[in-house]
Amino acid sequence: MLSKKMVDRINEQINREMYSAYLYLAMAARMQEAGYKGVGKWMMVQYHEEMFHAMKFYAYLQDQGAAVELKAIAKPEFKETTIKELFQHALEHEKGVSGSIREIAALAREEKDYATEGLAQWYVAEQVEEERNATEILQTIDLVGNSAQGLYLLNVELGKRDLGVASDFTKL
Ligand code: OFO
């Protein structure tokens, strides 16, 4: 059984993951409108990944007999317009999420809540991947610089991203 503090914290994390989904969905829309369909697709895949992160916590609360409490999702705010700026924003955002996941892992350890600690480890590893993805794309953007051909190829490359997680949440 989970402590009330842990249930509240996981519900808060569900909200943060849904905000992440909303943020990437907004970025997908901006990129698609700007004609970068491939970057837009990458962002849309990320939107699904974030929904998966939220729903994995949702399913965990239900497995533990705890109540899911959904809160309002904030309007995604970003002023950036270039691909590089959007990925810089994404990287900073992911560093914040990594900190948030570490808080859950630390709370679980403090409460000797080994089930949640085990789950938190999955998210810790996932955050390494999230930060690495954004960092590698930023490195590629720096390599291509302002080359139109380079940006075209990057757009094509990012458009090849496939969904790597379940999107049918009835199966979680
Ligand atoms: Fe859920 O990992 Fe990104 O935000």
Coordinates of N, CA, C and O and ligand atoms in Angstrom, one line a residue:
M1 N 0.8 -1.2 0.0 CA 0.0 0.0 0.0 C 0.9 1.3 0.0 O 1.9 1.3 0.7
L2 N 0.5 2.2 -0.8 CA 1.2 3.5 -0.9 C 0.8 4.5 0.2 O -0.3 4.5 0.6
S3 N 1.8 5.3 0.6 CA 1.5 6.4 1.5 C 0.7 7.4 0.8 O 0.8 7.5 -0.4
K4 N 0.0 8.3 1.6 CA -0.8 9.3 0.9 C 0.2 10.3 0.2 O -0.1 10.8 -0.9
K5 N 1.4 10.5 0.9 CA 2.3 11.4 0.3 C 2.8 10.9 -1.1 O 2.9 11.7 -2.0
M6 N 3.0 9.6 -1.2 CA 3.4 9.0 -2.4 C 2.3 9.1 -3.5 O 2.6 9.4 -4.6
V7 N 1.1 8.8 -3.1 CA 0.0 8.9 -4.0 C -0.2 10.3 -4.6 O -0.3 10.5 -5.8
D8 N -0.1 11.3 -3.7 CA -0.2 12.7 -4.1 C 1.0 13.0 -5.1 O 0.8 13.7 -6.1
R9 N 2.2 12.5 -4.7 CA 3.3 12.8 -5.6 C 3.2 12.2 -7.0 O 3.6 12.8 -8.0
I10 N 2.7 11.0 -7.0 CA 2.5 10.3 -8.3 C 1.4 11.0 -9.1 O 1.6 11.2 -10.3
N11 N 0.4 11.4 -8.4 CA -0.7 12.1 -9.2 C -0.1 13.4 -9.7 O -0.4 13.8 -10.9
E12 N 0.8 14.1 -9.0 CA 1.4 15.3 -9.5 C 2.3 15.0 -10.7 O 2.3 15.7 -11.7
Q13 N 3.0 13.8 -10.6 CA 3.8 13.4 -11.8 C 3.0 13.1 -13.0 O 3.4 13.4 -14.1
I14 N 1.8 12.5 -12.8 CA 0.9 12.2 -14.0 C 0.6 13.6 -14.7 O 0.7 13.7 -15.9
N15 N 0.4 14.6 -13.8 CA 0.1 15.9 -14.4 C 1.3 16.5 -15.2 O 1.2 17.0 -16.2
R16 N 2.5 16.3 -14.6 CA 3.7 16.8 -15.2 C 4.0 16.1 -16.5 O 4.4 16.7 -17.5
E17 N 3.7 14.8 -16.6 CA 3.9 14.0 -17.8 C 2.9 14.4 -18.9 O 3.2 14.5 -20.1
M18 N 1.7 14.7 -18.4 CA 0.7 15.2 -19.4 C 1.0 16.6 -19.9 O 0.8 16.9 -21.0
Y19 N 1.6 17.4 -19.0 CA 2.1 18.7 -19.5 C 3.1 18.5 -20.5 O 3.2 19.2 -21.6
S20 N 4.0 17.5 -20.3 CA 5.1 17.2 -21.3 C 4.5 16.9 -22.6 O 4.9 17.3 -23.7
A21 N 3.4 16.0 -22.5 CA 2.7 15.6 -23.8 C 2.2 16.8 -24.5 O 2.3 17.0 -25.7
Y22 N 1.6 17.7 -23.7 CA 0.9 18.9 -24.3 C 2.0 19.8 -24.9 O 1.7 20.4 -26.0
L23 N 3.1 19.9 -24.2 CA 4.2 20.7 -24.7 C 4.7 20.2 -26.1 O 4.8 21.0 -27.1
Y24 N 4.9 18.9 -26.2 CA 5.4 18.4 -27.4 C 4.4 18.4 -28.5 O 4.7 18.6 -29.7
L25 N 3.1 18.3 -28.1 CA 2.0 18.4 -29.1 C 2.0 19.8 -29.7 O 1.8 20.0 -30.9
A26 N 2.2 20.8 -28.8 CA 2.2 22.2 -29.3 C 3.4 22.5 -30.2 O 3.3 23.1 -31.2
M27 N 4.5 21.9 -29.8 CA 5.7 22.0 -30.7 C 5.5 21.3 -32.0 O 5.9 21.8 -33.1
A28 N 4.8 20.1 -32.0 CA 4.5 19.4 -33.3 C 3.7 20.3 -34.2 O 4.0 20.4 -35.4
A29 N 2.7 21.0 -33.6 CA 1.8 21.8 -34.4 C 2.7 23.0 -35.0 O 2.5 23.2 -36.2
R30 N 3.5 23.6 -34.2 CA 4.3 24.7 -34.8 C 5.2 24.3 -35.9 O 5.3 24.9 -37.0
M31 N 5.9 23.1 -35.7 CA 6.8 22.6 -36.8 C 6.0 22.2 -38.0 O 6.5 22.4 -39.1
Q32 N 4.8 21.6 -37.9 CA 4.1 21.1 -39.0 C 3.6 22.4 -39.8 O 3.6 22.4 -41.0
E33 N 3.2 23.4 -39.0 CA 2.7 24.7 -39.7 C 3.9 25.3 -40.4 O 3.6 26.0 -41.4
A34 N 5.1 25.2 -39.9 CA 6.3 25.8 -40.6 C 6.8 25.0 -41.7 O 7.8 25.4 -42.4
G35 N 6.2 23.8 -42.0 CA 6.6 23.0 -43.1 C 7.6 21.9 -42.8 O 8.1 21.2 -43.7
Y36 N 8.0 21.9 -41.5 CA 9.0 20.8 -41.1 C 8.2 19.6 -40.7 O 8.0 19.3 -39.5
K37 N 7.6 18.9 -41.6 CA 6.8 17.7 -41.3 C 7.5 16.6 -40.5 O 6.9 16.0 -39.6
G38 N 8.8 16.4 -40.9 CA 9.6 15.4 -40.2 C 9.8 15.7 -38.7 O 9.6 14.9 -37.8
V39 N 10.2 17.0 -38.5 CA 10.4 17.4 -37.1 C 9.0 17.3 -36.3 O 9.0 16.9 -35.2
G40 N 8.0 17.7 -37.0 CA 6.6 17.6 -36.4 C 6.3 16.2 -36.0 O 5.7 15.9 -35.0
K41 N 6.7 15.3 -36.9 CA 6.4 13.9 -36.6 C 7.1 13.4 -35.4 O 6.6 12.7 -34.5
W42 N 8.4 13.8 -35.3 CA 9.3 13.5 -34.1 C 8.6 13.9 -32.9 O 8.5 13.2 -31.9
M43 N 8.1 15.2 -32.9 CA 7.5 15.8 -31.7 C 6.2 15.0 -31.4 O 5.8 14.9 -30.2
M44 N 5.4 14.6 -32.4 CA 4.2 13.9 -32.2 C 4.4 12.5 -31.6 O 3.7 12.1 -30.7
V45 N 5.5 11.9 -32.0 CA 5.9 10.6 -31.4 C 6.2 10.8 -29.9 O 5.8 10.1 -29.1
Q46 N 6.9 11.9 -29.7 CA 7.3 12.3 -28.3 C 6.0 12.5 -27.5 O 6.0 12.2 -26.3
Y47 N 5.0 13.2 -28.1 CA 3.7 13.4 -27.4 C 3.2 12.0 -26.9 O 2.8 11.9 -25.8
H48 N 3.2 11.0 -27.8 CA 2.7 9.7 -27.4 C 3.6 9.1 -26.3 O 3.0 8.4 -25.4
E49 N 4.9 9.3 -26.4 CA 5.8 8.7 -25.3 C 5.4 9.3 -24.0 O 5.4 8.6 -23.0
E50 N 5.1 10.6 -24.0 CA 4.8 11.3 -22.7 C 3.5 10.8 -22.2 O 3.3 10.6 -21.0
M51 N 2.5 10.6 -23.1 CA 1.2 10.0 -22.6 C 1.4 8.6 -22.0 O 0.8 8.3 -21.0
F52 N 2.4 7.9 -22.6 CA 2.7 6.6 -22.1 C 3.3 6.7 -20.7 O 2.9 6.0 -19.8
H53 N 4.2 7.7 -20.5 CA 4.8 7.9 -19.2 C 3.7 8.2 -18.2 O 3.7 7.7 -17.0
A54 N 2.7 9.1 -18.6 CA 1.6 9.5 -17.6 C 0.8 8.2 -17.3 O 0.5 8.0 -16.1
M55 N 0.5 7.5 -18.3 CA -0.5 6.3 -18.2 C 0.2 5.2 -17.4 O -0.5 4.4 -16.8
K56 N 1.5 5.1 -17.5 CA 2.2 4.0 -16.8 C 2.0 4.3 -15.3 O 1.8 3.4 -14.5
F57 N 2.2 5.5 -14.9 CA 1.9 5.9 -13.5 C 0.5 5.7 -13.1 O 0.1 5.3 -12.0
Y58 N -0.4 6.1 -14.0 CA -1.9 5.9 -13.8 C -2.2 4.5 -13.5 O -2.9 4.1 -12.5
A59 N -1.7 3.6 -14.4 CA -1.9 2.1 -14.2 C -1.3 1.6 -12.9 O -1.9 0.8 -12.2
Y60 N -0.2 2.2 -12.5 CA 0.5 1.8 -11.3 C -0.4 2.1 -10.0 O -0.5 1.3 -9.1
L61 N -0.9 3.4 -10.0 CA -1.8 3.7 -8.9 C -3.0 2.8 -8.8 O -3.3 2.3 -7.7
Q62 N -3.5 2.5 -10.0 CA -4.7 1.6 -9.9 C -4.3 0.2 -9.5 O -5.0 -0.5 -8.7
D63 N -3.1 -0.3 -9.9 CA -2.7 -1.6 -9.4 C -2.5 -1.6 -7.9 O -2.6 -2.7 -7.3
Q64 N -2.2 -0.5 -7.4 CA -1.9 -0.4 -5.9 C -3.2 0.0 -5.2 O -3.1 0.3 -4.0
G65 N -4.3 0.0 -5.8 CA -5.6 0.4 -5.2 C -5.7 1.8 -4.7 O -6.4 2.2 -3.8
A66 N -4.9 2.7 -5.4 CA -4.9 4.1 -5.0 C -5.7 4.9 -6.1 O -5.8 4.5 -7.2
A67 N -6.2 6.1 -5.6 CA -7.1 6.9 -6.5 C -6.2 7.8 -7.4 O -5.3 8.5 -7.0
V68 N -6.6 7.7 -8.7 CA -6.0 8.7 -9.7 C -6.8 10.0 -9.6 O -8.0 10.0 -9.5
E69 N -6.0 11.1 -9.4 CA -6.6 12.4 -9.4 C -6.0 13.3 -10.5 O -4.9 13.7 -10.4
L70 N -6.8 13.5 -11.5 CA -6.3 14.4 -12.6 C -6.5 15.8 -12.3 O -7.6 16.3 -11.8
K71 N -5.5 16.6 -12.6 CA -5.5 18.1 -12.4 C -5.5 18.8 -13.7 O -5.3 18.2 -14.7
A72 N -5.7 20.1 -13.6 CA -5.7 20.9 -14.9 C -4.3 20.9 -15.5 O -3.3 20.9 -14.7
I73 N -4.2 20.8 -16.8 CA -2.9 20.8 -17.5 C -2.7 22.3 -18.0 O -3.5 22.9 -18.6
A74 N -1.5 22.8 -17.6 CA -1.2 24.2 -17.9 C -1.0 24.3 -19.4 O -0.7 23.4 -20.1
K75 N -1.3 25.6 -19.9 CA -1.0 25.9 -21.3 C 0.5 25.8 -21.6 O 1.3 26.3 -20.8
P76 N 0.8 25.0 -22.6 CA 2.3 24.9 -22.9 C 2.8 26.3 -23.4 O 2.3 26.9 -24.3
E77 N 3.9 26.7 -22.7 CA 4.4 28.1 -23.0 C 5.8 27.9 -23.6 O 6.7 27.3 -23.0
F78 N 6.0 28.4 -24.8 CA 7.4 28.5 -25.4 C 7.3 29.6 -26.5 O 6.3 29.7 -27.2
K79 N 8.4 30.4 -26.5 CA 8.4 31.5 -27.5 C 9.3 31.1 -28.7 O 9.3 31.8 -29.7
E80 N 10.1 30.1 -28.5 CA 11.1 29.7 -29.5 C 10.4 29.3 -30.8 O 9.3 28.8 -30.8
T81 N 11.1 29.6 -31.9 CA 10.5 29.3 -33.2 C 11.5 28.4 -34.1 O 11.0 27.6 -34.9
T82 N 12.8 28.5 -33.9 CA 13.7 27.7 -34.7 C 13.8 26.2 -34.1 O 13.5 26.0 -33.0
I83 N 14.2 25.3 -35.0 CA 14.3 23.9 -34.6 C 15.3 23.8 -33.4 O 15.0 23.1 -32.4
K84 N 16.4 24.5 -33.6 CA 17.4 24.5 -32.5 C 16.9 25.0 -31.2 O 17.0 24.3 -30.1
E85 N 16.2 26.1 -31.2 CA 15.6 26.6 -30.0 C 14.6 25.7 -29.3 O 14.5 25.6 -28.1
L86 N 13.8 25.0 -30.2 CA 12.8 24.1 -29.6 C 13.5 22.9 -28.9 O 13.0 22.5 -27.9
F87 N 14.5 22.4 -29.5 CA 15.2 21.3 -28.9 C 16.0 21.7 -27.7 O 16.1 20.9 -26.7
Q88 N 16.4 23.0 -27.6 CA 17.1 23.5 -26.4 C 16.0 23.6 -25.3 O 16.3 23.2 -24.2
H89 N 14.9 24.0 -25.7 CA 13.8 24.1 -24.7 C 13.4 22.7 -24.2 O 13.2 22.5 -23.0
A90 N 13.3 21.8 -25.2 CA 13.0 20.4 -24.8 C 14.0 19.8 -23.9 O 13.7 19.1 -22.9
L91 N 15.3 20.1 -24.1 CA 16.4 19.5 -23.3 C 16.3 20.1 -21.9 O 16.3 19.3 -20.9
E92 N 16.1 21.4 -21.7 CA 15.9 22.0 -20.4 C 14.7 21.4 -19.7 O 14.7 21.1 -18.5
H93 N 13.6 21.2 -20.5 CA 12.4 20.7 -19.9 C 12.7 19.3 -19.4 O 12.3 18.9 -18.2
E94 N 13.4 18.5 -20.1 CA 13.7 17.1 -19.7 C 14.6 17.0 -18.5 O 14.4 16.1 -17.7
K95 N 15.5 18.0 -18.4 CA 16.4 18.0 -17.2 C 15.5 18.2 -16.0 O 15.7 17.6 -14.9
G96 N 14.5 19.1 -16.1 CA 13.6 19.3 -15.0 C 12.8 18.1 -14.6 O 12.6 17.8 -13.5
V97 N 12.3 17.4 -15.7 CA 11.5 16.1 -15.4 C 12.4 15.1 -14.8 O 12.0 14.4 -13.8
S98 N 13.7 15.0 -15.2 CA 14.6 14.1 -14.5 C 14.7 14.4 -13.0 O 14.7 13.4 -12.2
G99 N 14.8 15.7 -12.7 CA 14.8 16.0 -11.3 C 13.6 15.6 -10.5 O 13.6 15.1 -9.4
S100 N 12.4 15.8 -11.2 CA 11.2 15.4 -10.6 C 11.1 13.9 -10.4 O 10.6 13.4 -9.3
I101 N 11.6 13.1 -11.3 CA 11.6 11.6 -11.2 C 12.6 11.2 -10.0 O 12.3 10.3 -9.2
R102 N 13.7 11.9 -9.9 CA 14.6 11.6 -8.8 C 14.0 11.9 -7.5 O 14.2 11.1 -6.5
E103 N 13.1 12.9 -7.4 CA 12.4 13.1 -6.1 C 11.5 11.9 -5.8 O 11.4 11.6 -4.6
I104 N 10.9 11.4 -6.7 CA 10.0 10.2 -6.5 C 10.9 9.0 -6.0 O 10.5 8.3 -5.1
A105 N 12.0 8.8 -6.7 CA 12.9 7.7 -6.3 C 13.4 7.9 -4.9 O 13.5 7.0 -4.1
A106 N 13.7 9.2 -4.6 CA 14.3 9.4 -3.2 C 13.2 9.2 -2.2 O 13.5 8.7 -1.1
L107 N 12.0 9.7 -2.5 CA 10.9 9.5 -1.5 C 10.6 8.0 -1.3 O 10.4 7.6 -0.2
A108 N 10.6 7.3 -2.4 CA 10.3 5.8 -2.3 C 11.4 5.2 -1.4 O 11.1 4.3 -0.5
R109 N 12.6 5.6 -1.6 CA 13.7 5.0 -0.8 C 13.6 5.3 0.7 O 13.7 4.5 1.6
E110 N 13.2 6.6 0.9 CA 13.0 7.1 2.3 C 11.9 6.3 3.0 O 12.0 6.0 4.2
E111 N 10.8 6.0 2.2 CA 9.7 5.3 2.8 C 9.8 3.8 2.8 O 8.9 3.1 3.1
K112 N 11.0 3.3 2.3 CA 11.2 1.9 2.1 C 10.0 1.3 1.2 O 9.5 0.2 1.5
D113 N 9.6 2.1 0.3 CA 8.5 1.7 -0.7 C 9.3 1.1 -1.9 O 9.5 1.7 -2.9
Y114 N 9.6 -0.2 -1.8 CA 10.4 -0.8 -2.8 C 9.7 -1.0 -4.2 O 10.4 -1.0 -5.2
A115 N 8.4 -1.2 -4.1 CA 7.6 -1.3 -5.4 C 7.8 0.0 -6.2 O 8.1 0.0 -7.4
T116 N 7.6 1.2 -5.5 CA 7.7 2.4 -6.2 C 9.1 2.7 -6.6 O 9.4 3.3 -7.7
E117 N 10.0 2.3 -5.8 CA 11.4 2.5 -6.1 C 11.8 1.8 -7.4 O 12.5 2.3 -8.2
G118 N 11.3 0.6 -7.5 CA 11.5 -0.2 -8.7 C 10.9 0.5 -9.9 O 11.6 0.6 -11.0
L119 N 9.7 1.0 -9.8 CA 9.1 1.7 -10.9 C 9.9 2.9 -11.3 O 10.1 3.2 -12.4
A120 N 10.3 3.6 -10.2 CA 11.0 4.9 -10.4 C 12.3 4.7 -11.2 O 12.7 5.5 -12.0
Q121 N 12.9 3.5 -11.0 CA 14.2 3.2 -11.7 C 13.9 3.1 -13.2 O 14.8 3.5 -14.0
W122 N 12.7 2.6 -13.6 CA 12.4 2.6 -15.0 C 12.4 4.0 -15.6 O 12.9 4.3 -16.7
Y123 N 11.8 4.9 -14.9 CA 11.7 6.3 -15.3 C 13.1 7.0 -15.3 O 13.4 7.8 -16.1
V124 N 13.9 6.6 -14.3 CA 15.3 7.2 -14.2 C 16.0 6.8 -15.5 O 16.6 7.7 -16.2
A125 N 15.9 5.5 -15.9 CA 16.6 5.1 -17.2 C 16.0 5.8 -18.4 O 16.7 6.2 -19.3
E126 N 14.7 6.0 -18.4 CA 14.0 6.6 -19.5 C 14.4 8.1 -19.6 O 14.6 8.6 -20.7
Q127 N 14.7 8.7 -18.5 CA 15.1 10.1 -18.6 C 16.5 10.3 -19.1 O 16.8 11.3 -19.8
V128 N 17.3 9.3 -18.9 CA 18.7 9.3 -19.5 C 18.5 9.3 -21.0 O 19.1 10.1 -21.8
E129 N 17.6 8.5 -21.5 CA 17.3 8.4 -23.0 C 16.7 9.7 -23.5 O 17.1 10.2 -24.5
E130 N 15.8 10.3 -22.7 CA 15.1 11.5 -23.1 C 16.2 12.7 -23.3 O 16.1 13.4 -24.3
E131 N 17.0 12.8 -22.3 CA 18.1 13.8 -22.4 C 19.0 13.6 -23.5 O 19.5 14.5 -24.2
R132 N 19.4 12.3 -23.7 CA 20.4 11.9 -24.7 C 19.8 12.2 -26.1 O 20.4 12.8 -27.0
N133 N 18.5 11.9 -26.3 CA 17.9 12.2 -27.6 C 18.0 13.7 -28.0 O 18.4 14.0 -29.1
A134 N 17.6 14.5 -27.0 CA 17.6 16.0 -27.3 C 19.0 16.4 -27.5 O 19.3 17.3 -28.4
T135 N 19.9 15.9 -26.7 CA 21.3 16.4 -26.8 C 21.9 16.0 -28.2 O 22.6 16.8 -28.9
E136 N 21.6 14.7 -28.6 CA 22.2 14.3 -29.9 C 21.6 15.1 -31.1 O 22.3 15.4 -32.0
I137 N 20.3 15.4 -31.0 CA 19.7 16.2 -32.1 C 20.3 17.6 -32.1 O 20.6 18.1 -33.2
L138 N 20.6 18.1 -30.9 CA 21.2 19.5 -30.9 C 22.6 19.4 -31.4 O 23.1 20.4 -32.1
Q139 N 23.3 18.3 -31.2 CA 24.7 18.2 -31.8 C 24.6 18.1 -33.3 O 25.4 18.7 -34.0
T140 N 23.6 17.4 -33.8 CA 23.5 17.3 -35.3 C 23.1 18.7 -35.8 O 23.6 19.1 -36.9
I141 N 22.3 19.4 -35.1 CA 21.9 20.8 -35.6 C 23.1 21.7 -35.6 O 23.3 22.4 -36.6
D142 N 24.0 21.5 -34.6 CA 25.2 22.4 -34.7 C 26.1 22.0 -35.8 O 26.8 22.8 -36.4
L143 N 26.1 20.7 -36.2 CA 26.9 20.2 -37.3 C 26.5 20.8 -38.6 O 27.3 21.2 -39.5
V144 N 25.1 20.8 -38.8 CA 24.6 21.3 -40.1 C 24.6 22.8 -40.2 O 24.6 23.4 -41.3
G145 N 24.6 23.5 -39.0 CA 24.7 24.9 -39.0 C 23.5 25.5 -39.7 O 22.3 25.1 -39.5
N146 N 23.7 26.5 -40.6 CA 22.6 27.1 -41.3 C 22.4 26.5 -42.7 O 21.7 27.1 -43.5
S147 N 23.0 25.4 -43.0 CA 22.9 24.8 -44.3 C 21.4 24.3 -44.5 O 20.9 23.5 -43.8
A148 N 20.8 24.9 -45.6 CA 19.4 24.5 -45.9 C 19.4 23.0 -46.2 O 18.4 22.3 -45.8
Q149 N 20.4 22.5 -46.9 CA 20.4 21.1 -47.3 C 20.5 20.2 -46.0 O 19.8 19.2 -45.9
G150 N 21.3 20.7 -45.1 CA 21.5 20.0 -43.8 C 20.2 19.9 -43.0 O 19.8 18.9 -42.5
L151 N 19.5 21.0 -43.0 CA 18.2 21.1 -42.3 C 17.1 20.2 -43.0 O 16.3 19.6 -42.3
Y152 N 17.2 20.2 -44.3 CA 16.3 19.3 -45.1 C 16.5 17.9 -44.7 O 15.6 17.1 -44.4
L153 N 17.8 17.5 -44.7 CA 18.1 16.1 -44.3 C 17.7 15.7 -42.9 O 17.2 14.7 -42.6
L154 N 18.0 16.7 -42.0 CA 17.6 16.5 -40.6 C 16.1 16.3 -40.5 O 15.6 15.4 -39.7
N155 N 15.3 17.1 -41.2 CA 13.9 17.0 -41.2 C 13.4 15.6 -41.7 O 12.6 14.9 -41.1
V156 N 14.1 15.1 -42.7 CA 13.8 13.8 -43.3 C 14.1 12.7 -42.2 O 13.3 11.8 -41.9
E157 N 15.3 12.9 -41.6 CA 15.8 11.9 -40.6 C 14.8 11.8 -39.4 O 14.5 10.7 -39.0
L158 N 14.5 13.0 -38.9 CA 13.6 13.0 -37.7 C 12.2 12.4 -38.0 O 11.6 11.8 -37.1
G159 N 11.8 12.6 -39.2 CA 10.5 12.0 -39.7 C 10.5 10.5 -39.7 O 9.4 9.9 -39.8
K160 N 11.6 9.9 -39.5 CA 11.6 8.4 -39.6 C 11.4 7.8 -38.2 O 11.3 6.6 -38.0
R161 N 11.2 8.7 -37.2 CA 11.0 8.1 -35.8 C 9.7 7.4 -35.7 O 8.7 7.9 -36.1
D162 N 9.8 6.2 -35.2 CA 8.6 5.4 -34.9 C 8.2 5.3 -33.5 O 9.1 5.5 -32.6
L163 N 7.0 5.1 -33.2 CA 6.5 5.0 -31.9 C 7.1 3.8 -31.2 O 7.0 2.7 -31.7
G164 N 7.8 4.0 -30.1 CA 8.4 2.9 -29.4 C 7.7 2.4 -28.2 O 8.2 1.5 -27.4
V165 N 6.5 2.9 -27.9 CA 5.8 2.6 -26.7 C 4.4 2.2 -27.1 O 3.9 2.5 -28.2
A166 N 3.7 1.6 -26.1 CA 2.3 1.2 -26.4 C 1.4 2.5 -26.4 O 1.7 3.4 -25.7
S167 N 0.4 2.5 -27.3 CA -0.5 3.6 -27.4 C -1.9 3.2 -27.0 O -2.8 4.0 -26.9
D168 N -2.1 1.9 -26.8 CA -3.4 1.4 -26.4 C -3.3 1.2 -24.8 O -2.7 0.2 -24.4
F169 N -3.8 2.2 -24.1 CA -3.6 2.2 -22.7 C -4.5 1.2 -21.9 O -4.4 1.0 -20.7
T170 N -5.4 0.5 -22.7 CA -6.2 -0.5 -22.0 C -5.4 -1.8 -21.7 O -5.8 -2.6 -21.0
K171 N -4.1 -1.8 -22.4 CA -3.3 -3.0 -22.2 C -2.2 -2.8 -21.2 O -1.3 -3.6 -21.0
L172 N -2.2 -1.6 -20.5 CA -1.1 -1.4 -19.5 C -1.4 -2.2 -18.3 O -2.5 -2.5 -17.9
Ligands
OFO1 FE1 8.2 11.9 -19.6 O1 9.9 12.2 -20.2 FE2 9.9 13.6 -21.2 O2 9.1 14.8 -20.2

